Short mmCIF file of C-alpha atoms in Angstrom, two decimals:
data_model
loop_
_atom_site.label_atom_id
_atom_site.label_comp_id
_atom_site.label_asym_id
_atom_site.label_seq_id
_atom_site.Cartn_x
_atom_site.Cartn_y
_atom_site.Cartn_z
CA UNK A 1 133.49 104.13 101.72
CA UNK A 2 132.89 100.71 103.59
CA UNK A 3 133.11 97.57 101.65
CA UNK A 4 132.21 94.60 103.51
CA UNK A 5 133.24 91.01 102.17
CA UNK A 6 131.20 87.82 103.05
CA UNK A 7 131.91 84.51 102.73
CA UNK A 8 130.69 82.01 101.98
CA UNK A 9 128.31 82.89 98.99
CA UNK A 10 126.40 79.07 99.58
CA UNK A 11 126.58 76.87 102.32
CA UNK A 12 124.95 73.85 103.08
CA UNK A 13 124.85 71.88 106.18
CA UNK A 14 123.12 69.07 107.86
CA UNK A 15 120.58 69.17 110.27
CA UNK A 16 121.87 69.57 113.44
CA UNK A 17 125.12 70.90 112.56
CA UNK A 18 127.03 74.27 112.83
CA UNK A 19 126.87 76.95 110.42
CA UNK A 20 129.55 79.70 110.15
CA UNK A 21 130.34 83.00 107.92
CA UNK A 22 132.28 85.20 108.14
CA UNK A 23 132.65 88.67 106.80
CA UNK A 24 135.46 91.43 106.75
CA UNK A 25 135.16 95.27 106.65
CA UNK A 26 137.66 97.92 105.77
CA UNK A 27 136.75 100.93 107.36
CA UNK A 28 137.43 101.37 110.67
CA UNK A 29 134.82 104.23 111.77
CA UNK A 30 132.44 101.49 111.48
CA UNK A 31 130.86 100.66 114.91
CA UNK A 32 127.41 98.30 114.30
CA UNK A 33 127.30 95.05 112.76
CA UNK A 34 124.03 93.79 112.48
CA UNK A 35 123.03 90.64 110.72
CA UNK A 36 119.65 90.16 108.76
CA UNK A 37 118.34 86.50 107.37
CA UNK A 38 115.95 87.29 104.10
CA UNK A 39 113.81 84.47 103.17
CA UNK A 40 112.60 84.13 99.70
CA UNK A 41 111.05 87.41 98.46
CA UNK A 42 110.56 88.35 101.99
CA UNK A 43 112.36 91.35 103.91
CA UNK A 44 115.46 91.39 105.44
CA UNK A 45 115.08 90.79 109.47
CA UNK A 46 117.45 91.10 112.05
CA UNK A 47 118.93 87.83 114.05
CA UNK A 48 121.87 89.57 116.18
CA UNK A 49 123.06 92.17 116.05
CA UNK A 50 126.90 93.27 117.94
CA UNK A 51 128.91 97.03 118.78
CA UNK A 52 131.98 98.00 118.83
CA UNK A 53 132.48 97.71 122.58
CA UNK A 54 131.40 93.70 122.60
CA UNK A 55 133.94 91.09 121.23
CA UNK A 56 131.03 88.50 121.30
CA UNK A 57 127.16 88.40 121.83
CA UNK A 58 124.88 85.14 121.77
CA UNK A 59 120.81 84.36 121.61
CA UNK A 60 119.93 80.60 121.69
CA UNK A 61 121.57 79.16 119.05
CA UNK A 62 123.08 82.09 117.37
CA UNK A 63 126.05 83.88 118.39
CA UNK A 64 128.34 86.92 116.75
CA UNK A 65 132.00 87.70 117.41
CA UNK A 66 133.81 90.67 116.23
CA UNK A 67 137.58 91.28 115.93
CA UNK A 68 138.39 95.39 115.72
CA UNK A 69 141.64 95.15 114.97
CA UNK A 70 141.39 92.36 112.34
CA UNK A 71 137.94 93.74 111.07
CA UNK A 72 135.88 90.79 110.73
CA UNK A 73 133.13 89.44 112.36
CA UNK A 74 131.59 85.80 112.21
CA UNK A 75 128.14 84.29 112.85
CA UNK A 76 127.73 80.94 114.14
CA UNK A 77 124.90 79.10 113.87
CA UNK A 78 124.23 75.80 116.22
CA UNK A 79 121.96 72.96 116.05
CA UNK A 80 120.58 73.75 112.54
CA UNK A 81 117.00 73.59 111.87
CA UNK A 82 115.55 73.41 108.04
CA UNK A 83 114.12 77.06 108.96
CA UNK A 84 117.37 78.04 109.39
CA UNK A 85 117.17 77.95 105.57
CA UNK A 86 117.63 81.79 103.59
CA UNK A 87 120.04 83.90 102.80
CA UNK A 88 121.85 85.91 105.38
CA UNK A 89 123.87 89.10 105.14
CA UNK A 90 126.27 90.88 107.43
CA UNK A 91 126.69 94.74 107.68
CA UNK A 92 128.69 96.85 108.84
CA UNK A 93 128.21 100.95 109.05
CA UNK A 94 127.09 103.18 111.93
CA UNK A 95 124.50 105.98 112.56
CA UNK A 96 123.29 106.66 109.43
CA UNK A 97 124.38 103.65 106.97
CA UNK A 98 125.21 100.04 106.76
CA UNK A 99 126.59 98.54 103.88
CA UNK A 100 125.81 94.99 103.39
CA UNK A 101 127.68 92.07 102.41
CA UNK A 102 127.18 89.96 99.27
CA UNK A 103 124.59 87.26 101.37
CA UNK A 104 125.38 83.85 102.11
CA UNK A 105 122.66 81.31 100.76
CA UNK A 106 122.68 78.64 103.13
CA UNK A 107 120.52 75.49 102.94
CA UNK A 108 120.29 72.74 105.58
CA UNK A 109 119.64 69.25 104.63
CA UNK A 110 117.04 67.28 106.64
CA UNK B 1 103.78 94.72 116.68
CA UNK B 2 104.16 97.98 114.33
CA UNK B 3 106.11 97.37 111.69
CA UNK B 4 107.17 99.70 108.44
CA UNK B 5 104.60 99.59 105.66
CA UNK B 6 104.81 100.40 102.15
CA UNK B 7 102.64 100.97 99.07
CA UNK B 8 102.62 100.11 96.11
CA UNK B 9 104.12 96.55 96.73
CA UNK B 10 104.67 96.26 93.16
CA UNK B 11 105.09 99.40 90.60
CA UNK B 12 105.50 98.78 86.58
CA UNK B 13 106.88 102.36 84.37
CA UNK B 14 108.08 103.41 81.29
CA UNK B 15 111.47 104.66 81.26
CA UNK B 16 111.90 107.91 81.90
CA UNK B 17 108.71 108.71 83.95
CA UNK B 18 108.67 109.69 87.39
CA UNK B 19 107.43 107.37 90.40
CA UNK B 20 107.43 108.08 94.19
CA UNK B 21 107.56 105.13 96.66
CA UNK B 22 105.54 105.55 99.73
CA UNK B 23 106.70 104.20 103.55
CA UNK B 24 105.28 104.90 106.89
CA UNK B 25 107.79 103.96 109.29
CA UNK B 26 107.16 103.38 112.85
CA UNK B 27 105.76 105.94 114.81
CA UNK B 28 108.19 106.32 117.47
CA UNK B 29 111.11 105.82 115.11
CA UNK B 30 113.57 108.85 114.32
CA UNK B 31 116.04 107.47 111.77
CA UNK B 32 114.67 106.79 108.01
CA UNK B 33 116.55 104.74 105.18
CA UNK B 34 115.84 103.62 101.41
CA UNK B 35 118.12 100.74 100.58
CA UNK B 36 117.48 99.08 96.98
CA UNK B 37 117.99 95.17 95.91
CA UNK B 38 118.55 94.11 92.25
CA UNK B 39 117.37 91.11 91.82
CA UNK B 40 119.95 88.47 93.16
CA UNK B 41 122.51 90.94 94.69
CA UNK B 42 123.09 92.57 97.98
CA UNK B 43 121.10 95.21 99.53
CA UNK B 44 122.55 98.72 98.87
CA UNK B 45 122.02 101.84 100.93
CA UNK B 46 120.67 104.42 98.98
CA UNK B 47 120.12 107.33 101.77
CA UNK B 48 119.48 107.82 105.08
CA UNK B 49 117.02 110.59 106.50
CA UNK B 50 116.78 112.29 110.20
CA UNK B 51 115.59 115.43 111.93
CA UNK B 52 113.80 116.14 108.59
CA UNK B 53 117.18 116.45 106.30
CA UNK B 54 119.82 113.36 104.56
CA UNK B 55 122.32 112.26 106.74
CA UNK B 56 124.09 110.67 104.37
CA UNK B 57 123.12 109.06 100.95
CA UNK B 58 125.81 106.18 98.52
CA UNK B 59 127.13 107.06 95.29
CA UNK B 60 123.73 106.01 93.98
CA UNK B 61 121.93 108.45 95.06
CA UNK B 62 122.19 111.35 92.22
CA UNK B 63 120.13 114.09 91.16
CA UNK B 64 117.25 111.47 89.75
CA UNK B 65 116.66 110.89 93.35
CA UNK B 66 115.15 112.84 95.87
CA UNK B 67 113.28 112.14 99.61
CA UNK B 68 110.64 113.95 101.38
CA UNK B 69 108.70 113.14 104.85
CA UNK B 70 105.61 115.01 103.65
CA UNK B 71 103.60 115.07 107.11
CA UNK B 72 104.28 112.85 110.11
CA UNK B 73 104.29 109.24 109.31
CA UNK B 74 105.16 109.02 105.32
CA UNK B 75 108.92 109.38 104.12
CA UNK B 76 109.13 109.17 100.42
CA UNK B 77 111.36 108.27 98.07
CA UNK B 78 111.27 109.63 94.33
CA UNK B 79 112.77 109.18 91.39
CA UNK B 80 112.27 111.92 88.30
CA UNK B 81 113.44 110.10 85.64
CA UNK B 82 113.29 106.57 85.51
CA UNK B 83 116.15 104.21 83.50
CA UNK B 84 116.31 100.12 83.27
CA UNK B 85 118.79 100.15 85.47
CA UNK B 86 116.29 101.04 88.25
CA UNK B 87 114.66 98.43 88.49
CA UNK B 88 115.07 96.32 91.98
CA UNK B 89 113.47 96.07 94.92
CA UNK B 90 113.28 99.22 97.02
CA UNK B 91 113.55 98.68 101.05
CA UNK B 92 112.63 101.68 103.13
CA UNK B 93 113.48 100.96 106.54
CA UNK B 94 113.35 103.04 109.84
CA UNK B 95 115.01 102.60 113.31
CA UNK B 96 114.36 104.48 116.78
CA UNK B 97 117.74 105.99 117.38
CA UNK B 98 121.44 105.33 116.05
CA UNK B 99 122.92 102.04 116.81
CA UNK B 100 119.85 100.54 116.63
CA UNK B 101 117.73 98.19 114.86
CA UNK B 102 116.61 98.79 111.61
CA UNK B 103 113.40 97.51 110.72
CA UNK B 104 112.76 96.70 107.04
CA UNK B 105 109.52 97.53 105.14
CA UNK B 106 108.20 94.31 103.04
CA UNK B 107 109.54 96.21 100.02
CA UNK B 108 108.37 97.77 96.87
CA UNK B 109 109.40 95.50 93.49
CA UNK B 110 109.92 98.60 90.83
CA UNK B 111 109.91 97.05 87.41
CA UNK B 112 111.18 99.76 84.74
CA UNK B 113 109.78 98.80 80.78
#
């Protein structure tokens, strides 16, 4: 099955600076990668999400890039706010299932 | 804005009984999930659901665990036989086609005594 690594598991940054994780998948049917920040007790929402046919996709301040051939895929995070505070996870499946990374906690410092 | 709903936001059992977890996805959507969150870890798919049969369900998903969409807008997800080891926080989520966005339900916390 797919088994999707994420790292960093913490991050913090300073307001105003860039934010980046990556993550890494291993199976190669895999064709959405969506990414969800989860605040505290809260449920997981979408921020961007990126297919197979797109190397790179960006909204305001967040943008995703994917590498097929390498199998990883990185979100970037400009101009951080303190709301950009949570956890986020990557994922990676298709159709019918995504299987999630292990979450990055990141915290930005005012 | 619809959004998924479910009920009860919090459930407390004895292991070994049965409870069924109730979502009503968004009208329009086709595609049904139950994912599952221990506290602390990463979300886990559990199955996914469409045109009324599983599409595909994780390792987790044995014979304790079963799904039904009863009528129109509730997809269930029950387990017979509760253990310890069940207890997390259960996600249903639904999405309009393939490909698409998934949109999570606020979650039902499952605490197993």
């Amino acid at each position: 099955g797919e088994n999707v690594e994420q790292h960093p598991s913490t991050l913090s940054v300073q307001e105003g600076d860039s934010a980046v994780i990556k993550c890494t998948y291993s199976d190669s049917a895999s064709n959405y990668f969506p990414w969800y920040k989860q605040e505290l007790g809260k449920r997981p929402q979408l921020i961007i999400d990126i297919r197979s046919n797109v190397g790179e996709k960006k909204d305001q301040r967040i943008a995703v890039t994917l590498n097929k051939t390498a199998k990883h895929f990185s979100l970037h995070i400009t101009e951080t706010q303190p709301e950009d505070s949570a956890v986020y996870f990557c994922a990676a499946g298709d159709d019918y299932k995504l299987s999630f990374g292990a979450g990055t906690t990141v915290t930005v410092r005012a | 804005e619809p959004e998924v709903t479910q009920t009860p936001s919090h459930q407390v059992t004895q292991m070994g009984q049965e409870v069924i977890l109730r979502c009503v996805p968004i009208s329009n959507h086709l595609y049904f999930y139950w994912y599952r969150q221990i506290l602390g870890q990463k979300v886990e798919f559990l199955v996914s659901f469409y045109n009324n049969e599983i599409s595909e369900k994780s390792e987790i998903f044995d014979d304790q665990f079963s799904v039904e969409r009863p009528d129109g807008s509730n997809f269930t997800l029950k387990i017979r036989s509760t253990k310890l080891e069940d207890s997390a926080m259960y996600f249903c989520a639904s999405s309009e086609a393939g490909y698409n966005e998934q949109f999570f339900g606020p979650g039902t916390r499952l605490t197993v005594l």
